[in-house]
Amino acid sequence: MRIEDKLYLNRYRTNEKEPHLKIIDEKVCEKCEGKPCIICCPADVYEWDGKSMEVKYEGCLECGTCRVVCPYKNIDWNYPKGNYGILYKFG
Ligand code: SF4
Ligand code: SF4
């Protein structure tokens, strides 16, 4: 089974008022070489358009990897509030 098919099995309840992860300062991302958050995120949450970072937090798997790999500690990351976030169907 492809990774995309496996991810499709997950269900999410999104808190649109209060995203659980945010970029603290996009200017810092501009100078960040390699942008490891993009490379390491298994859910393709981060997308750099050349000027700004789009954060599609709705698809986050809550693995915490981006928080660890960001060399500038530039991600404000918290677990989603109760009843929000990912629901693993088979995990
Ligand atoms: S790793 Fe951190 S500083 Fe680098 S692009 Fe991602 S969020 Fe920005
Ligand atoms: S916690 Fe994991 S899935 Fe969520 S954005 Fe960070 S690396 Fe991606």
Coordinates of N, CA, C and O and ligand atoms in Angstrom, one line a residue:
M1 N 0.9 -1.2 0.0 CA 0.0 0.0 0.0 C 0.9 1.3 0.0 O 1.9 1.3 0.8
R2 N 0.6 2.2 -0.8 CA 1.4 3.5 -0.9 C 1.1 4.3 0.3 O 0.1 4.2 1.0
I3 N 2.1 5.2 0.7 CA 2.0 6.0 1.9 C 0.8 6.9 1.7 O 0.1 7.2 2.7
E4 N 0.5 7.4 0.5 CA -0.7 8.3 0.4 C -2.0 7.5 0.7 O -2.9 8.1 1.3
D5 N -2.0 6.3 0.4 CA -3.2 5.5 0.7 C -3.4 5.3 2.2 O -4.5 5.3 2.7
K6 N -2.2 5.0 2.8 CA -2.2 4.8 4.3 C -2.7 6.1 5.0 O -3.5 6.1 5.9
L7 N -2.1 7.3 4.5 CA -2.5 8.5 5.1 C -4.0 8.8 4.9 O -4.6 9.4 5.8
Y8 N -4.5 8.4 3.9 CA -5.9 8.6 3.6 C -6.9 7.9 4.6 O -8.0 8.4 4.8
L9 N -6.3 6.9 5.3 CA -7.1 6.2 6.3 C -7.3 7.1 7.6 O -8.2 6.8 8.4
N10 N -6.4 8.0 7.8 CA -6.5 8.8 9.0 C -7.6 9.8 8.9 O -8.1 10.2 7.8
R11 N -8.1 10.2 10.1 CA -9.2 11.2 10.2 C -8.7 12.3 11.0 O -8.0 12.1 12.0
Y12 N -9.2 13.5 10.7 CA -8.7 14.7 11.4 C -9.9 15.5 11.9 O -10.9 15.6 11.2
R13 N -9.7 16.1 13.1 CA -10.7 17.1 13.5 C -9.9 18.4 13.7 O -9.0 18.5 14.6
T14 N -10.1 19.4 12.8 CA -9.2 20.5 12.8 C -9.8 21.7 13.6 O -11.0 22.0 13.5
N15 N -8.9 22.3 14.4 CA -9.2 23.5 15.2 C -8.9 24.7 14.3 O -7.7 25.1 14.3
E16 N -9.8 25.2 13.6 CA -9.5 26.3 12.6 C -9.2 27.6 13.3 O -8.6 28.5 12.8
K17 N -9.7 27.8 14.6 CA -9.5 29.0 15.3 C -8.1 29.1 15.9 O -7.5 30.1 16.0
E18 N -7.5 27.9 16.2 CA -6.3 27.9 16.9 C -5.4 26.8 16.3 O -5.3 25.7 16.8
P19 N -4.6 27.1 15.3 CA -3.7 26.1 14.7 C -2.7 25.6 15.8 O -2.2 26.4 16.6
H20 N -2.4 24.3 15.8 CA -1.5 23.9 16.8 C 0.0 24.0 16.5 O 0.9 23.7 17.3
L21 N 0.3 24.4 15.2 CA 1.7 24.7 14.9 C 1.7 25.9 14.0 O 0.9 26.1 13.1
K22 N 2.7 26.7 14.2 CA 2.9 28.0 13.5 C 4.4 28.3 13.3 O 5.2 27.9 14.2
I23 N 4.7 29.0 12.2 CA 6.1 29.5 12.1 C 6.2 30.7 12.9 O 5.3 31.6 12.9
I24 N 7.2 30.8 13.7 CA 7.4 32.0 14.6 C 7.8 33.2 13.8 O 7.3 34.3 13.9
D25 N 8.8 33.0 12.9 CA 9.3 34.2 12.1 C 9.7 33.7 10.7 O 10.7 33.0 10.5
E26 N 8.9 34.1 9.7 CA 9.2 33.6 8.3 C 10.5 34.1 7.8 O 11.1 33.5 6.9
K27 N 11.0 35.2 8.3 CA 12.3 35.7 7.8 C 13.4 34.7 8.2 O 14.4 34.6 7.5
V28 N 13.2 34.0 9.3 CA 14.2 33.0 9.6 C 14.2 31.9 8.6 O 15.3 31.4 8.2
C29 N 13.1 31.5 8.1 CA 13.0 30.5 7.1 C 13.7 30.8 5.8 O 14.3 30.0 5.2
E30 N 13.7 32.1 5.5 CA 14.3 32.6 4.3 C 15.8 32.2 4.3 O 16.4 31.8 3.3
K31 N 16.5 32.3 5.4 CA 17.9 32.0 5.5 C 18.2 30.5 5.9 O 19.4 30.2 5.9
C32 N 17.2 29.8 6.1 CA 17.4 28.4 6.6 C 17.8 27.5 5.4 O 17.0 27.3 4.5
E33 N 19.0 27.0 5.4 CA 19.5 26.2 4.3 C 18.9 24.8 4.4 O 18.9 24.2 5.5
G34 N 18.4 24.3 3.3 CA 17.9 23.0 3.2 C 16.5 22.8 3.7 O 15.8 21.8 3.4
K35 N 16.0 23.7 4.5 CA 14.6 23.7 5.1 C 14.2 22.3 5.5 O 13.4 21.6 4.9
P36 N 14.9 21.8 6.5 CA 14.6 20.4 6.9 C 13.2 20.0 7.3 O 12.8 18.9 7.2
C37 N 12.4 21.0 7.7 CA 11.0 20.7 8.0 C 10.3 20.2 6.8 O 9.5 19.2 7.0
I38 N 10.6 20.7 5.6 CA 9.9 20.2 4.4 C 10.4 18.8 4.1 O 9.6 18.0 3.8
I39 N 11.7 18.6 4.3 CA 12.2 17.3 3.9 C 11.7 16.2 4.9 O 11.4 15.1 4.5
C40 N 11.6 16.5 6.1 CA 11.4 15.5 7.2 C 9.9 15.3 7.4 O 9.5 14.2 8.0
C41 N 9.0 16.2 7.1 CA 7.6 16.0 7.5 C 7.0 14.9 6.6 O 7.0 15.0 5.4
P42 N 6.5 13.9 7.2 CA 5.9 12.8 6.4 C 4.6 13.1 5.8 O 4.1 12.4 4.9
A43 N 4.0 14.2 6.2 CA 2.6 14.6 5.7 C 2.6 15.8 4.8 O 1.6 16.3 4.5
D44 N 3.8 16.2 4.4 CA 3.9 17.4 3.5 C 3.2 18.6 4.0 O 2.5 19.3 3.2
V45 N 3.3 18.9 5.3 CA 2.6 20.0 5.9 C 3.3 21.3 5.4 O 2.6 22.3 5.2
Y46 N 4.6 21.3 5.2 CA 5.3 22.6 4.9 C 5.6 22.7 3.4 O 6.0 21.8 2.8
E47 N 5.3 23.9 2.9 CA 5.6 24.2 1.5 C 6.1 25.6 1.4 O 5.5 26.6 1.8
W48 N 7.3 25.7 0.8 CA 7.9 27.0 0.6 C 7.7 27.5 -0.8 O 8.0 26.8 -1.8
D49 N 7.1 28.7 -0.9 CA 6.9 29.2 -2.3 C 7.9 30.2 -2.8 O 7.7 30.9 -3.8
G50 N 9.0 30.3 -2.1 CA 10.1 31.2 -2.5 C 10.1 32.4 -1.6 O 11.1 33.1 -1.6
K51 N 9.0 32.7 -1.0 CA 8.9 33.9 -0.1 C 8.3 33.6 1.2 O 8.7 34.2 2.2
S52 N 7.4 32.7 1.3 CA 6.8 32.4 2.6 C 6.5 30.9 2.7 O 6.5 30.2 1.7
M53 N 6.3 30.5 3.9 CA 6.1 29.1 4.2 C 4.6 28.9 4.4 O 4.0 29.5 5.3
E54 N 4.0 28.0 3.6 CA 2.6 27.6 3.9 C 2.7 26.4 4.8 O 3.4 25.5 4.6
V55 N 1.8 26.5 5.8 CA 1.8 25.4 6.8 C 0.4 24.8 6.8 O -0.6 25.4 7.3
K56 N 0.3 23.6 6.2 CA -1.0 23.0 6.1 C -1.2 22.1 7.3 O -1.2 20.8 7.2
Y57 N -1.4 22.7 8.4 CA -1.4 22.0 9.7 C -2.5 21.0 9.9 O -2.4 20.1 10.7
E58 N -3.5 21.2 9.0 CA -4.7 20.2 9.1 C -4.3 18.8 8.9 O -4.9 17.9 9.4
G59 N -3.2 18.6 8.1 CA -2.7 17.2 7.8 C -1.7 16.7 8.7 O -1.1 15.6 8.5
C60 N -1.4 17.4 9.8 CA -0.3 17.0 10.7 C -0.6 15.7 11.4 O -1.7 15.5 11.9
L61 N 0.4 14.8 11.5 CA 0.3 13.5 12.1 C 0.8 13.6 13.6 O 0.8 12.5 14.2
E62 N 1.2 14.7 14.0 CA 1.6 14.9 15.4 C 2.8 14.1 15.8 O 2.9 13.6 16.9
C63 N 3.7 13.9 14.9 CA 4.9 13.1 15.2 C 6.0 13.9 15.9 O 6.8 13.4 16.5
G64 N 5.9 15.3 15.7 CA 6.9 16.1 16.4 C 8.2 16.3 15.7 O 9.1 17.0 16.2
T65 N 8.4 15.7 14.6 CA 9.7 15.7 13.9 C 10.2 17.1 13.5 O 11.3 17.5 13.7
C66 N 9.2 17.9 13.0 CA 9.6 19.2 12.5 C 10.2 20.1 13.7 O 11.1 20.8 13.5
R67 N 9.6 19.9 14.8 CA 10.0 20.7 16.0 C 11.5 20.3 16.4 O 12.3 21.1 16.8
V68 N 11.8 19.1 16.2 CA 13.2 18.6 16.5 C 14.2 19.0 15.4 O 15.3 19.4 15.8
V69 N 13.8 18.9 14.2 CA 14.8 19.2 13.1 C 15.0 20.6 12.8 O 16.0 21.0 12.2
C70 N 14.1 21.5 13.2 CA 14.3 22.9 12.9 C 15.5 23.5 13.6 O 15.5 23.5 14.8
P71 N 16.5 23.9 12.8 CA 17.8 24.3 13.5 C 17.6 25.6 14.3 O 18.5 26.0 15.1
Y72 N 16.5 26.4 14.0 CA 16.4 27.7 14.6 C 15.2 27.7 15.7 O 14.9 28.7 16.2
K73 N 14.7 26.5 15.9 CA 13.6 26.4 16.9 C 12.5 27.4 16.5 O 12.0 28.2 17.4
N74 N 12.2 27.5 15.2 CA 11.3 28.5 14.7 C 9.9 28.0 14.5 O 9.1 28.6 13.8
I75 N 9.5 26.9 15.1 CA 8.2 26.4 15.0 C 7.5 26.3 16.4 O 8.1 25.7 17.3
D76 N 6.4 27.0 16.5 CA 5.6 27.0 17.7 C 4.7 25.8 17.6 O 3.7 25.9 16.9
W77 N 5.0 24.8 18.4 CA 4.3 23.5 18.2 C 3.7 23.1 19.5 O 4.4 23.0 20.5
N78 N 2.4 22.8 19.5 CA 1.7 22.2 20.7 C 0.8 21.1 20.3 O 0.3 21.2 19.2
Y79 N 0.6 20.2 21.2 CA -0.4 19.2 20.8 C -1.8 19.9 20.7 O -2.1 20.9 21.4
P80 N -2.6 19.5 19.7 CA -3.9 20.1 19.6 C -4.7 19.9 20.9 O -4.5 19.0 21.7
K81 N -5.6 20.9 21.1 CA -6.5 20.8 22.3 C -7.3 19.6 22.3 O -7.6 19.0 21.2
G82 N -7.9 19.2 23.4 CA -8.7 18.0 23.5 C -9.8 18.0 22.4 O -10.4 19.0 22.1
N83 N -10.0 16.8 21.9 CA -11.0 16.5 20.8 C -10.6 17.0 19.4 O -11.3 16.8 18.5
Y84 N -9.4 17.7 19.3 CA -9.0 18.1 18.0 C -7.7 17.3 17.7 O -7.1 16.6 18.5
G85 N -7.4 17.3 16.3 CA -6.2 16.6 15.9 C -6.5 15.3 15.1 O -7.6 15.1 14.6
I86 N -5.5 14.5 15.1 CA -5.6 13.3 14.3 C -6.3 12.1 15.0 O -6.1 12.0 16.2
L87 N -7.0 11.3 14.3 CA -7.6 10.1 14.8 C -7.0 9.0 14.0 O -7.3 8.9 12.8
Y88 N -6.1 8.1 14.6 CA -5.5 7.0 13.9 C -6.5 5.9 13.8 O -7.0 5.4 14.9
K89 N -6.8 5.5 12.6 CA -7.8 4.4 12.5 C -7.2 3.0 12.8 O -7.9 2.2 13.4
F90 N -6.0 2.8 12.4 CA -5.3 1.6 12.6 C -4.0 1.8 13.2 O -3.0 1.5 12.7
G91 N -3.9 2.4 14.4 CA -2.6 2.6 14.9 C -2.6 2.9 16.4 O -3.6 2.9 17.0
Ligands
SF4_1 S1 13.4 24.2 9.5 FE1 12.6 25.9 10.8 S2 13.7 27.7 10.1 FE2 14.0 26.1 8.5 S3 12.4 26.5 7.0 FE3 11.6 25.0 8.5 S4 10.5 26.2 10.0 FE4 11.8 27.6 8.9
SF4_2 S1 4.6 17.1 13.7 FE1 5.2 15.6 12.1 S2 3.5 15.5 10.7 FE2 3.2 17.3 12.0 S3 4.0 19.0 10.7 FE3 5.7 18.3 12.1 S4 6.8 16.7 11.0 FE4 4.8 17.1 9.9

